[in-house]
Amino acid sequence: MQFIIERASSFAADIDFMILLIALLGGFWFFVAQGILWYFMFAYRRSKNPKAAYVSGEKPEETKWIHWPHYAVIVCDIVIIAFALKIWFGVKQTLPPPDSTIRIVAQQWAWKFYHPGPDNQLGTADDIGTVDELHVEVNKTYHFKLESDDVLHSFSVPVFRLKQDAVPGRIITGWFKPTKTGQFDIQCAEMCGIAHGAMAARIHIESPEDHQAWVKSLRPDQVTKQNQQESTTEQNPSKGTEAI
Amino acid sequence: MSHAEHAHQSIWQKYIFSTDHKVIGLQYLFTGMFMALLGGFFSYAFRMQMAFPGKDVPLWGLVTAGEYNALITNHGTIMIFWVAMPVLIAALGNFLIPLMIGCDDMVFPRINRLSFQIFFLSAVVLLASFFVPGGAFAGAWTAYPPLSSNPDYSLTPLGSVLWLIAVALEFVAFLLGGINFITTMMNARAPGMKMYDIPILVWMIVIASIVFMASVGPLVAGAVMLLFDQLFAVGFYNPAKGGDPILWQHLFWFFGHPEVYVVLLPAMGIVAEILPVFARKKLFGYKTILYTAIATGTLSMFVWAHHQFVAGIDPRMANVFTITTVLISIPIAEMVFVYIATLYKGSIEFSSAMLFALSFLVTFLLGGVTGIFLGASASDIYFHDTYFVLAHFHFTFVPIAILAVFAGIYYWYPKMFGRMMNETLGKIHFWGTIITFHLIFLPLFYTGAAGDHRRIYNYDNFPDLAKPYMNDLRIIATIALIFMLLFQIPFLYNFVVSWKKGAKAGKNPWNANTLEWTTESPPPHGNWKELPSVYRGPYEYSVPGRASDFWPQNEKA
């Protein structure tokens, strides 16, 4: 998968491994089944084999040809399930202790990102709010608090192999750890109305120095604007309880 | 009313308000074919916009973002609810069940007529939604609220409502039809036809109807709640009023995933009828197929939340649904293995019907294997809502609703109209369809794996996706689609011209065993002058010691 799309998070390699594992196990059965199917179609064409045999497929010595591959498929299924559960646990069911926490609010049709600012605390005066532009430091573990103002959206960062729907009324917490600097796409991966196809953002993964430089380059009004927004949201009674 | 009284009917009675199962079956078939053309045209319009953003599309014009969303939404809705369902279940079920089990009609012919009338009404309501202020519903065929429930978000106040009413009416039509199929199979079989003598297709349609009826209830309730949200702002799905948008996803997919198997099983049934006839071979493991179909239908009720792994459900729940979803590969793989085994030591004739039936197996294998990537929660985090998903389910739905249906039409056309279809045109149609189909969807597996997400009218907004080679793949898929649509012209020509000019078919042009081939083509009202009795199973081909290589079910010893 890394030849098709870059990996830029700590768990991207795990998910790519899962994809590779299924490709190998599924691909094996796929090619075996196709091979036999095509061989039969070729070998038993009417011009080659004018008279068909009578095989009921009810006797044990006949059904074993179905049942043996079938047990092997079950074994493959169990392997796939075991790895799927293990990797899923690491990506979605655990929350490693964060170095920093960001708040992400989706709306028709933009992404609002709230960075904690120099004090590394969300909901304080030095928070940094941006639209359609998320800035994170490489090799730091982030928690994100994902919300939606209106309809369903989905926070999707393909290079992270990360996707999480935003649901109005909920704050959904997840995590990621960028491992590579650069700028990459953030998508909305859930149909959210007319401009769903234009709901794009960029993630800027920066070295600590570049990140500091970005923070310093901001105008003061960007910082205060964020703070007001934060306080109105906290008073909103419709916000539900947190769920992982 | 006896059938003798039906001898002189006006055209109106005979073709429009008929209670004859064959006429109703054909009504469903023609409606489904018309809707398929419409759904195909929609896909042409939106794929042109995707390949050549912002350019005028011939026969449509500029595709705006809103129109694009309406087109993809209704393409999906039409192809599932107004093509796959009516053609696979209603058209074939109505036409074939009484003929295959040897009775004169459905047990509830008037409910049957009502079923089609409601279905027809539902299609009219759906089409009407394109002409109301605000336009047709554009919130994707899954209709997730709050987008679908609140016109302030969707900007289609009337389109959303009409879409929902159309879908709900369609469900009513198929509930009525399903009652008929199940009751007819249970009560109206020919004397001597035991459970294991019933053709697999009939079993498949009945199992599919049971699965449909068992799963659709919650969605009908969900649709009523959604309608209340739309019209009266009640708030079942509105968190600000204590509702929950995820509730709809559960209700929708509790029906939506079994629905996949509702259409898959009849398609498997068509293939099960055609393979033995053109391989002159007994179907391998009749009981195995029957039991795996029942297992698939049952298991399909427990996999729905694999559509919701990243939707905000409790992540622990994903584990349960990963296990059930991956396990459903077991009965499906068994069924495919059994079909392949049927070909072993057969004598295969590659007629148009057989080519389409075999292509079902070839393509469905890929559709099935790629499903594992999506059923396993870990890899689904990445693939969810990408073109990989889209390519996967087109590699299942096109074999089901297009390839298997074509196989069925080429196979039963002589019985429906009494004439043969042209085989040369059939083969042009087959190769044209199957090659272009792969050229459409194989590139889309790749673009999906490279990050293309679904329902995007213009990828220029995403720098990582707007690369030239990605756009080339989108253009390849679009051009292949245009050719695939053009290759349906030989089929339509063949279908229409053979009706009058095809060679006379006779009762049993394929030397097949099942009961529908023991009556005239087309069968008269009442189907048989004297109803048949059954003496053996449906797949006794090439039985040793017999001069003839087939052995009709109604032939005494």
PDB file of N, CA, C and O in Angstrom, chain A residues 19 34 40 44 46 49-50 52-54 56-58 67 70 77 88 93 108 152 161 163-165 168 170 185 187-189 193 196-197 202, chain B residues 69 153 239 244 249 280 285-286 310 312 315-316 318-319 329-330 334 345-348 362 373 381-382 384-385 451 453 455 461 463-464 540:
ATOM      1  N   ILE A  19      -4.171  -5.175   5.258  1.00  0.00           N
ATOM      2  CA  ILE A  19      -4.586  -5.204   3.849  1.00  0.00           C
ATOM      3  C   ILE A  19      -3.759  -6.241   3.091  1.00  0.00           C
ATOM      4  O   ILE A  19      -4.284  -7.036   2.305  1.00  0.00           O
ATOM      5  N   GLN A  34     -10.415 -19.422  -9.321  1.00  0.00           N
ATOM      6  CA  GLN A  34     -10.458 -19.012 -10.732  1.00  0.00           C
ATOM      7  C   GLN A  34      -9.752 -20.034 -11.609  1.00  0.00           C
ATOM      8  O   GLN A  34     -10.227 -20.378 -12.696  1.00  0.00           O
ATOM      9  N   PHE A  40     -11.892 -26.022 -15.806  1.00  0.00           N
ATOM     10  CA  PHE A  40     -13.097 -26.809 -16.099  1.00  0.00           C
ATOM     11  C   PHE A  40     -13.776 -26.297 -17.366  1.00  0.00           C
ATOM     12  O   PHE A  40     -14.228 -27.072 -18.210  1.00  0.00           O
ATOM     13  N   TYR A  44     -13.758 -29.099 -20.237  1.00  0.00           N
ATOM     14  CA  TYR A  44     -15.022 -29.812 -20.415  1.00  0.00           C
ATOM     15  C   TYR A  44     -15.940 -29.101 -21.386  1.00  0.00           C
ATOM     16  O   TYR A  44     -17.154 -29.170 -21.290  1.00  0.00           O
ATOM     17  N   ARG A  46     -17.892 -28.593 -24.900  1.00  0.00           N
ATOM     18  CA  ARG A  46     -18.627 -29.626 -25.610  1.00  0.00           C
ATOM     19  C   ARG A  46     -17.783 -30.310 -26.680  1.00  0.00           C
ATOM     20  O   ARG A  46     -17.817 -31.532 -26.834  1.00  0.00           O
ATOM     21  N   ASN A  49     -15.462 -32.704 -24.836  1.00  0.00           N
ATOM     22  CA  ASN A  49     -16.073 -33.694 -23.966  1.00  0.00           C
ATOM     23  C   ASN A  49     -17.572 -33.783 -24.268  1.00  0.00           C
ATOM     24  O   ASN A  49     -18.391 -33.199 -23.570  1.00  0.00           O
ATOM     25  N   PRO A  50     -17.927 -34.484 -25.339  1.00  0.00           N
ATOM     26  CA  PRO A  50     -19.331 -34.449 -25.791  1.00  0.00           C
ATOM     27  C   PRO A  50     -20.309 -35.095 -24.821  1.00  0.00           C
ATOM     28  O   PRO A  50     -21.500 -34.799 -24.853  1.00  0.00           O
ATOM     29  N   ALA A  52     -21.400 -35.836 -20.902  1.00  0.00           N
ATOM     30  CA  ALA A  52     -21.149 -35.466 -19.511  1.00  0.00           C
ATOM     31  C   ALA A  52     -21.246 -36.689 -18.604  1.00  0.00           C
ATOM     32  O   ALA A  52     -21.903 -37.670 -18.935  1.00  0.00           O
ATOM     33  N   ALA A  53     -20.583 -36.612 -17.457  1.00  0.00           N
ATOM     34  CA  ALA A  53     -20.666 -37.678 -16.457  1.00  0.00           C
ATOM     35  C   ALA A  53     -21.855 -37.410 -15.528  1.00  0.00           C
ATOM     36  O   ALA A  53     -22.418 -36.320 -15.524  1.00  0.00           O
ATOM     37  N   TYR A  54     -22.217 -38.403 -14.746  1.00  0.00           N
ATOM     38  CA  TYR A  54     -23.288 -38.230 -13.772  1.00  0.00           C
ATOM     39  C   TYR A  54     -22.667 -38.232 -12.377  1.00  0.00           C
ATOM     40  O   TYR A  54     -22.164 -39.242 -11.908  1.00  0.00           O
ATOM     41  N   SER A  56     -23.605 -36.814  -8.502  1.00  0.00           N
ATOM     42  CA  SER A  56     -24.678 -36.164  -7.751  1.00  0.00           C
ATOM     43  C   SER A  56     -24.148 -35.127  -6.773  1.00  0.00           C
ATOM     44  O   SER A  56     -24.828 -34.176  -6.448  1.00  0.00           O
ATOM     45  N   GLY A  57     -22.899 -35.312  -6.301  1.00  0.00           N
ATOM     46  CA  GLY A  57     -22.392 -34.390  -5.299  1.00  0.00           C
ATOM     47  C   GLY A  57     -23.015 -34.604  -3.947  1.00  0.00           C
ATOM     48  O   GLY A  57     -23.030 -33.709  -3.112  1.00  0.00           O
ATOM     49  N   GLU A  58     -23.550 -35.786  -3.695  1.00  0.00           N
ATOM     50  CA  GLU A  58     -24.150 -36.066  -2.384  1.00  0.00           C
ATOM     51  C   GLU A  58     -23.325 -37.088  -1.623  1.00  0.00           C
ATOM     52  O   GLU A  58     -23.481 -37.244  -0.422  1.00  0.00           O
ATOM     53  N   HIS A  67     -15.601 -29.850   0.973  1.00  0.00           N
ATOM     54  CA  HIS A  67     -15.453 -29.606   2.407  1.00  0.00           C
ATOM     55  C   HIS A  67     -14.021 -29.317   2.816  1.00  0.00           C
ATOM     56  O   HIS A  67     -13.781 -28.487   3.679  1.00  0.00           O
ATOM     57  N   HIS A  70     -13.034 -25.964   2.154  1.00  0.00           N
ATOM     58  CA  HIS A  70     -13.904 -25.177   2.984  1.00  0.00           C
ATOM     59  C   HIS A  70     -13.354 -25.016   4.395  1.00  0.00           C
ATOM     60  O   HIS A  70     -13.382 -23.936   4.976  1.00  0.00           O
ATOM     61  N   ASP A  77     -10.140 -17.513   7.624  1.00  0.00           N
ATOM     62  CA  ASP A  77     -11.042 -16.541   8.243  1.00  0.00           C
ATOM     63  C   ASP A  77     -10.628 -16.229   9.672  1.00  0.00           C
ATOM     64  O   ASP A  77     -10.630 -15.078  10.099  1.00  0.00           O
ATOM     65  N   TRP A  88      -7.446  -3.365  15.125  1.00  0.00           N
ATOM     66  CA  TRP A  88      -8.558  -2.472  15.483  1.00  0.00           C
ATOM     67  C   TRP A  88      -8.425  -2.007  16.929  1.00  0.00           C
ATOM     68  O   TRP A  88      -8.619  -0.825  17.237  1.00  0.00           O
ATOM     69  N   GLN A  93      -9.571   1.275  19.908  1.00  0.00           N
ATOM     70  CA  GLN A  93     -10.054   0.977  21.256  1.00  0.00           C
ATOM     71  C   GLN A  93      -9.098   1.417  22.354  1.00  0.00           C
ATOM     72  O   GLN A  93      -9.422   1.312  23.520  1.00  0.00           O
ATOM     73  N   GLN A 108     -21.172  22.171   7.524  1.00  0.00           N
ATOM     74  CA  GLN A 108     -21.374  22.286   6.085  1.00  0.00           C
ATOM     75  C   GLN A 108     -20.675  23.558   5.623  1.00  0.00           C
ATOM     76  O   GLN A 108     -21.128  24.649   5.991  1.00  0.00           O
ATOM     77  N   LEU A 152     -23.917  14.688   9.506  1.00  0.00           N
ATOM     78  CA  LEU A 152     -22.780  13.789   9.649  1.00  0.00           C
ATOM     79  C   LEU A 152     -21.662  14.222   8.708  1.00  0.00           C
ATOM     80  O   LEU A 152     -21.905  14.602   7.570  1.00  0.00           O
ATOM     81  N   ARG A 161      -4.279   6.594   7.309  1.00  0.00           N
ATOM     82  CA  ARG A 161      -5.202   5.442   7.297  1.00  0.00           C
ATOM     83  C   ARG A 161      -6.244   5.628   8.415  1.00  0.00           C
ATOM     84  O   ARG A 161      -6.646   4.667   9.072  1.00  0.00           O
ATOM     85  N   LYS A 163      -9.977   7.243   9.746  1.00  0.00           N
ATOM     86  CA  LYS A 163     -11.288   7.748   9.355  1.00  0.00           C
ATOM     87  C   LYS A 163     -12.192   7.672  10.576  1.00  0.00           C
ATOM     88  O   LYS A 163     -12.196   6.681  11.295  1.00  0.00           O
ATOM     89  N   GLN A 164     -12.927   8.735  10.837  1.00  0.00           N
ATOM     90  CA  GLN A 164     -13.880   8.725  11.944  1.00  0.00           C
ATOM     91  C   GLN A 164     -15.017   9.676  11.617  1.00  0.00           C
ATOM     92  O   GLN A 164     -14.781  10.833  11.298  1.00  0.00           O
ATOM     93  N   ASP A 165     -16.244   9.174  11.697  1.00  0.00           N
ATOM     94  CA  ASP A 165     -17.392  10.044  11.434  1.00  0.00           C
ATOM     95  C   ASP A 165     -17.557  11.052  12.562  1.00  0.00           C
ATOM     96  O   ASP A 165     -17.302  10.735  13.736  1.00  0.00           O
ATOM     97  N   PRO A 168     -23.375  14.933  15.019  1.00  0.00           N
ATOM     98  CA  PRO A 168     -23.896  16.041  15.824  1.00  0.00           C
ATOM     99  C   PRO A 168     -24.395  15.526  17.176  1.00  0.00           C
ATOM    100  O   PRO A 168     -24.989  14.456  17.255  1.00  0.00           O
ATOM    101  N   ARG A 170     -22.459  14.650  19.643  1.00  0.00           N
ATOM    102  CA  ARG A 170     -21.458  13.828  20.316  1.00  0.00           C
ATOM    103  C   ARG A 170     -20.084  14.464  20.166  1.00  0.00           C
ATOM    104  O   ARG A 170     -19.814  15.163  19.197  1.00  0.00           O
ATOM    105  N   ASP A 185      -3.824  15.675   2.229  1.00  0.00           N
ATOM    106  CA  ASP A 185      -5.261  15.939   2.188  1.00  0.00           C
ATOM    107  C   ASP A 185      -5.963  15.500   3.465  1.00  0.00           C
ATOM    108  O   ASP A 185      -5.662  14.444   4.026  1.00  0.00           O
ATOM    109  N   GLN A 187     -10.004  14.750   4.095  1.00  0.00           N
ATOM    110  CA  GLN A 187     -11.243  14.646   3.337  1.00  0.00           C
ATOM    111  C   GLN A 187     -12.429  14.620   4.290  1.00  0.00           C
ATOM    112  O   GLN A 187     -12.296  14.233   5.444  1.00  0.00           O
ATOM    113  N   CYS A 188     -13.594  15.006   3.755  1.00  0.00           N
ATOM    114  CA  CYS A 188     -14.838  14.626   4.420  1.00  0.00           C
ATOM    115  C   CYS A 188     -15.338  13.397   3.691  1.00  0.00           C
ATOM    116  O   CYS A 188     -15.618  13.453   2.495  1.00  0.00           O
ATOM    117  N   ALA A 189     -15.433  12.276   4.386  1.00  0.00           N
ATOM    118  CA  ALA A 189     -15.758  11.011   3.727  1.00  0.00           C
ATOM    119  C   ALA A 189     -17.193  10.572   3.984  1.00  0.00           C
ATOM    120  O   ALA A 189     -17.533   9.427   3.792  1.00  0.00           O
ATOM    121  N   GLY A 193     -24.072  16.934   1.946  1.00  0.00           N
ATOM    122  CA  GLY A 193     -24.848  17.978   1.293  1.00  0.00           C
ATOM    123  C   GLY A 193     -24.192  18.443   0.006  1.00  0.00           C
ATOM    124  O   GLY A 193     -23.253  17.823  -0.490  1.00  0.00           O
ATOM    125  N   HIS A 196     -20.388  18.708  -0.438  1.00  0.00           N
ATOM    126  CA  HIS A 196     -19.589  17.606   0.122  1.00  0.00           C
ATOM    127  C   HIS A 196     -18.309  17.414  -0.677  1.00  0.00           C
ATOM    128  O   HIS A 196     -17.234  17.190  -0.119  1.00  0.00           O
ATOM    129  N   GLY A 197     -18.420  17.519  -1.996  1.00  0.00           N
ATOM    130  CA  GLY A 197     -17.261  17.289  -2.862  1.00  0.00           C
ATOM    131  C   GLY A 197     -16.207  18.370  -2.775  1.00  0.00           C
ATOM    132  O   GLY A 197     -15.119  18.221  -3.327  1.00  0.00           O
ATOM    133  N   ARG A 202      -6.309  20.642   4.557  1.00  0.00           N
ATOM    134  CA  ARG A 202      -4.943  20.127   4.469  1.00  0.00           C
ATOM    135  C   ARG A 202      -4.390  19.961   5.867  1.00  0.00           C
ATOM    136  O   ARG A 202      -4.649  20.773   6.761  1.00  0.00           O
TER     137      ARG A 202
ATOM    138  N   ASN B  69     -25.059  15.168  -6.944  1.00  0.00           N
ATOM    139  CA  ASN B  69     -25.476  14.394  -5.773  1.00  0.00           C
ATOM    140  C   ASN B  69     -26.827  13.728  -5.993  1.00  0.00           C
ATOM    141  O   ASN B  69     -27.047  12.591  -5.570  1.00  0.00           O
ATOM    142  N   TYR B 153     -30.619  21.518   5.731  1.00  0.00           N
ATOM    143  CA  TYR B 153     -29.320  20.927   5.411  1.00  0.00           C
ATOM    144  C   TYR B 153     -29.284  20.375   3.991  1.00  0.00           C
ATOM    145  O   TYR B 153     -28.284  20.454   3.306  1.00  0.00           O
ATOM    146  N   PRO B 239     -30.290  15.171  17.593  1.00  0.00           N
ATOM    147  CA  PRO B 239     -29.721  15.131  18.955  1.00  0.00           C
ATOM    148  C   PRO B 239     -30.166  16.305  19.817  1.00  0.00           C
ATOM    149  O   PRO B 239     -30.262  16.169  21.035  1.00  0.00           O
ATOM    150  N   ASP B 244     -31.249  10.531  17.937  1.00  0.00           N
ATOM    151  CA  ASP B 244     -29.895  10.088  17.623  1.00  0.00           C
ATOM    152  C   ASP B 244     -29.814   9.705  16.142  1.00  0.00           C
ATOM    153  O   ASP B 244     -30.521   8.801  15.695  1.00  0.00           O
ATOM    154  N   GLN B 249     -29.037   4.637  11.023  1.00  0.00           N
ATOM    155  CA  GLN B 249     -28.058   3.767  10.365  1.00  0.00           C
ATOM    156  C   GLN B 249     -28.289   2.315  10.752  1.00  0.00           C
ATOM    157  O   GLN B 249     -28.178   1.410   9.927  1.00  0.00           O
ATOM    158  N   ARG B 280     -24.977 -30.147 -19.187  1.00  0.00           N
ATOM    159  CA  ARG B 280     -25.633 -31.476 -19.215  1.00  0.00           C
ATOM    160  C   ARG B 280     -25.216 -32.277 -17.998  1.00  0.00           C
ATOM    161  O   ARG B 280     -24.864 -33.460 -18.097  1.00  0.00           O
ATOM    162  N   GLY B 285     -24.485 -31.370  -5.401  1.00  0.00           N
ATOM    163  CA  GLY B 285     -24.835 -31.094  -4.004  1.00  0.00           C
ATOM    164  C   GLY B 285     -26.044 -30.201  -3.811  1.00  0.00           C
ATOM    165  O   GLY B 285     -25.945 -29.142  -3.201  1.00  0.00           O
ATOM    166  N   TYR B 286     -27.198 -30.643  -4.293  1.00  0.00           N
ATOM    167  CA  TYR B 286     -28.440 -29.868  -4.144  1.00  0.00           C
ATOM    168  C   TYR B 286     -28.660 -29.438  -2.695  1.00  0.00           C
ATOM    169  O   TYR B 286     -28.897 -28.267  -2.397  1.00  0.00           O
ATOM    170  N   VAL B 310     -16.796   2.926  11.464  1.00  0.00           N
ATOM    171  CA  VAL B 310     -16.235   4.232  11.832  1.00  0.00           C
ATOM    172  C   VAL B 310     -17.327   5.286  12.001  1.00  0.00           C
ATOM    173  O   VAL B 310     -17.068   6.476  11.957  1.00  0.00           O
ATOM    174  N   GLY B 312     -19.134   5.975  14.607  1.00  0.00           N
ATOM    175  CA  GLY B 312     -19.353   6.491  15.939  1.00  0.00           C
ATOM    176  C   GLY B 312     -20.045   5.497  16.852  1.00  0.00           C
ATOM    177  O   GLY B 312     -20.509   5.847  17.931  1.00  0.00           O
ATOM    178  N   PRO B 315     -16.660   1.200  19.758  1.00  0.00           N
ATOM    179  CA  PRO B 315     -15.675   0.426  18.992  1.00  0.00           C
ATOM    180  C   PRO B 315     -15.621  -1.048  19.383  1.00  0.00           C
ATOM    181  O   PRO B 315     -15.218  -1.885  18.570  1.00  0.00           O
ATOM    182  N   ARG B 316     -16.061  -1.382  20.584  1.00  0.00           N
ATOM    183  CA  ARG B 316     -16.060  -2.804  20.962  1.00  0.00           C
ATOM    184  C   ARG B 316     -17.049  -3.587  20.121  1.00  0.00           C
ATOM    185  O   ARG B 316     -16.872  -4.769  19.855  1.00  0.00           O
ATOM    186  N   ALA B 318     -17.612  -3.258  17.034  1.00  0.00           N
ATOM    187  CA  ALA B 318     -17.043  -3.593  15.720  1.00  0.00           C
ATOM    188  C   ALA B 318     -16.477  -5.010  15.726  1.00  0.00           C
ATOM    189  O   ALA B 318     -16.504  -5.703  14.714  1.00  0.00           O
ATOM    190  N   ASN B 319     -15.972  -5.454  16.873  1.00  0.00           N
ATOM    191  CA  ASN B 319     -15.372  -6.786  16.932  1.00  0.00           C
ATOM    192  C   ASN B 319     -16.405  -7.870  16.641  1.00  0.00           C
ATOM    193  O   ASN B 319     -16.152  -8.814  15.904  1.00  0.00           O
ATOM    194  N   SER B 329     -18.370 -15.398   4.706  1.00  0.00           N
ATOM    195  CA  SER B 329     -17.633 -15.905   3.549  1.00  0.00           C
ATOM    196  C   SER B 329     -17.721 -17.428   3.476  1.00  0.00           C
ATOM    197  O   SER B 329     -17.536 -18.006   2.399  1.00  0.00           O
ATOM    198  N   ILE B 330     -18.011 -18.086   4.599  1.00  0.00           N
ATOM    199  CA  ILE B 330     -17.998 -19.556   4.596  1.00  0.00           C
ATOM    200  C   ILE B 330     -19.132 -20.128   3.757  1.00  0.00           C
ATOM    201  O   ILE B 330     -18.872 -20.880   2.817  1.00  0.00           O
ATOM    202  N   GLU B 334     -18.663 -21.778  -0.016  1.00  0.00           N
ATOM    203  CA  GLU B 334     -19.143 -23.147  -0.254  1.00  0.00           C
ATOM    204  C   GLU B 334     -20.044 -23.180  -1.494  1.00  0.00           C
ATOM    205  O   GLU B 334     -19.928 -24.067  -2.342  1.00  0.00           O
ATOM    206  N   LYS B 345     -16.385 -32.536 -15.360  1.00  0.00           N
ATOM    207  CA  LYS B 345     -16.797 -33.603 -16.272  1.00  0.00           C
ATOM    208  C   LYS B 345     -18.148 -33.325 -16.926  1.00  0.00           C
ATOM    209  O   LYS B 345     -18.910 -34.243 -17.224  1.00  0.00           O
ATOM    210  N   GLY B 346     -18.449 -32.046 -17.108  1.00  0.00           N
ATOM    211  CA  GLY B 346     -19.646 -31.698 -17.849  1.00  0.00           C
ATOM    212  C   GLY B 346     -19.343 -31.660 -19.336  1.00  0.00           C
ATOM    213  O   GLY B 346     -18.249 -32.003 -19.780  1.00  0.00           O
ATOM    214  N   SER B 347     -20.354 -31.252 -20.102  1.00  0.00           N
ATOM    215  CA  SER B 347     -20.171 -31.085 -21.539  1.00  0.00           C
ATOM    216  C   SER B 347     -20.714 -29.703 -21.860  1.00  0.00           C
ATOM    217  O   SER B 347     -21.890 -29.526 -22.137  1.00  0.00           O
ATOM    218  N   ILE B 348     -19.817 -28.715 -21.788  1.00  0.00           N
ATOM    219  CA  ILE B 348     -20.271 -27.327 -21.681  1.00  0.00           C
ATOM    220  C   ILE B 348     -20.528 -26.713 -23.047  1.00  0.00           C
ATOM    221  O   ILE B 348     -19.653 -26.713 -23.913  1.00  0.00           O
ATOM    222  N   VAL B 362     -17.198 -15.888 -12.366  1.00  0.00           N
ATOM    223  CA  VAL B 362     -15.863 -15.295 -12.503  1.00  0.00           C
ATOM    224  C   VAL B 362     -15.806 -13.941 -11.801  1.00  0.00           C
ATOM    225  O   VAL B 362     -14.875 -13.652 -11.048  1.00  0.00           O
ATOM    226  N   PHE B 373     -11.814  -7.320   2.776  1.00  0.00           N
ATOM    227  CA  PHE B 373     -11.089  -6.113   3.197  1.00  0.00           C
ATOM    228  C   PHE B 373     -12.019  -5.174   3.964  1.00  0.00           C
ATOM    229  O   PHE B 373     -11.573  -4.417   4.823  1.00  0.00           O
ATOM    230  N   ILE B 381     -11.154   0.686   8.235  1.00  0.00           N
ATOM    231  CA  ILE B 381     -10.909   2.072   8.655  1.00  0.00           C
ATOM    232  C   ILE B 381     -10.409   2.866   7.456  1.00  0.00           C
ATOM    233  O   ILE B 381     -10.819   4.003   7.230  1.00  0.00           O
ATOM    234  N   TYR B 382      -9.522   2.244   6.685  1.00  0.00           N
ATOM    235  CA  TYR B 382      -9.001   2.959   5.522  1.00  0.00           C
ATOM    236  C   TYR B 382      -9.953   2.908   4.332  1.00  0.00           C
ATOM    237  O   TYR B 382     -10.188   3.910   3.670  1.00  0.00           O
ATOM    238  N   HIS B 384     -13.205   2.334   4.108  1.00  0.00           N
ATOM    239  CA  HIS B 384     -14.590   2.790   4.252  1.00  0.00           C
ATOM    240  C   HIS B 384     -14.845   4.044   3.419  1.00  0.00           C
ATOM    241  O   HIS B 384     -14.061   4.984   3.450  1.00  0.00           O
ATOM    242  N   ASP B 385     -15.968   4.029   2.672  1.00  0.00           N
ATOM    243  CA  ASP B 385     -16.382   5.192   1.878  1.00  0.00           C
ATOM    244  C   ASP B 385     -15.356   5.622   0.834  1.00  0.00           C
ATOM    245  O   ASP B 385     -15.294   6.781   0.453  1.00  0.00           O
ATOM    246  N   GLY B 451      -6.980   6.463  -2.353  1.00  0.00           N
ATOM    247  CA  GLY B 451      -7.583   7.497  -1.520  1.00  0.00           C
ATOM    248  C   GLY B 451      -8.824   8.175  -2.061  1.00  0.00           C
ATOM    249  O   GLY B 451      -9.420   8.980  -1.364  1.00  0.00           O
ATOM    250  N   HIS B 453     -12.294   9.174  -2.343  1.00  0.00           N
ATOM    251  CA  HIS B 453     -13.468   8.915  -1.531  1.00  0.00           C
ATOM    252  C   HIS B 453     -14.710   9.157  -2.365  1.00  0.00           C
ATOM    253  O   HIS B 453     -14.671   9.783  -3.419  1.00  0.00           O
ATOM    254  N   ARG B 455     -18.644  10.008  -3.784  1.00  0.00           N
ATOM    255  CA  ARG B 455     -19.632  11.078  -3.883  1.00  0.00           C
ATOM    256  C   ARG B 455     -18.982  12.449  -4.013  1.00  0.00           C
ATOM    257  O   ARG B 455     -19.438  13.429  -3.431  1.00  0.00           O
ATOM    258  N   ASN B 461     -10.522  19.543  -6.058  1.00  0.00           N
ATOM    259  CA  ASN B 461     -10.467  20.157  -4.731  1.00  0.00           C
ATOM    260  C   ASN B 461      -9.488  19.461  -3.802  1.00  0.00           C
ATOM    261  O   ASN B 461      -9.233  19.930  -2.701  1.00  0.00           O
ATOM    262  N   PRO B 463      -5.754  18.091  -3.616  1.00  0.00           N
ATOM    263  CA  PRO B 463      -4.459  18.041  -4.326  1.00  0.00           C
ATOM    264  C   PRO B 463      -3.871  16.631  -4.419  1.00  0.00           C
ATOM    265  O   PRO B 463      -3.323  16.266  -5.456  1.00  0.00           O
ATOM    266  N   ASP B 464      -3.999  15.831  -3.351  1.00  0.00           N
ATOM    267  CA  ASP B 464      -3.395  14.493  -3.401  1.00  0.00           C
ATOM    268  C   ASP B 464      -4.123  13.570  -4.381  1.00  0.00           C
ATOM    269  O   ASP B 464      -3.584  12.544  -4.791  1.00  0.00           O
ATOM    270  N   GLU B 540     -31.666 -34.072 -13.263  1.00  0.00           N
ATOM    271  CA  GLU B 540     -31.217 -35.404 -13.691  1.00  0.00           C
ATOM    272  C   GLU B 540     -30.758 -35.371 -15.147  1.00  0.00           C
ATOM    273  O   GLU B 540     -31.494 -35.745 -16.061  1.00  0.00           O
TER     274      GLU B 540
END
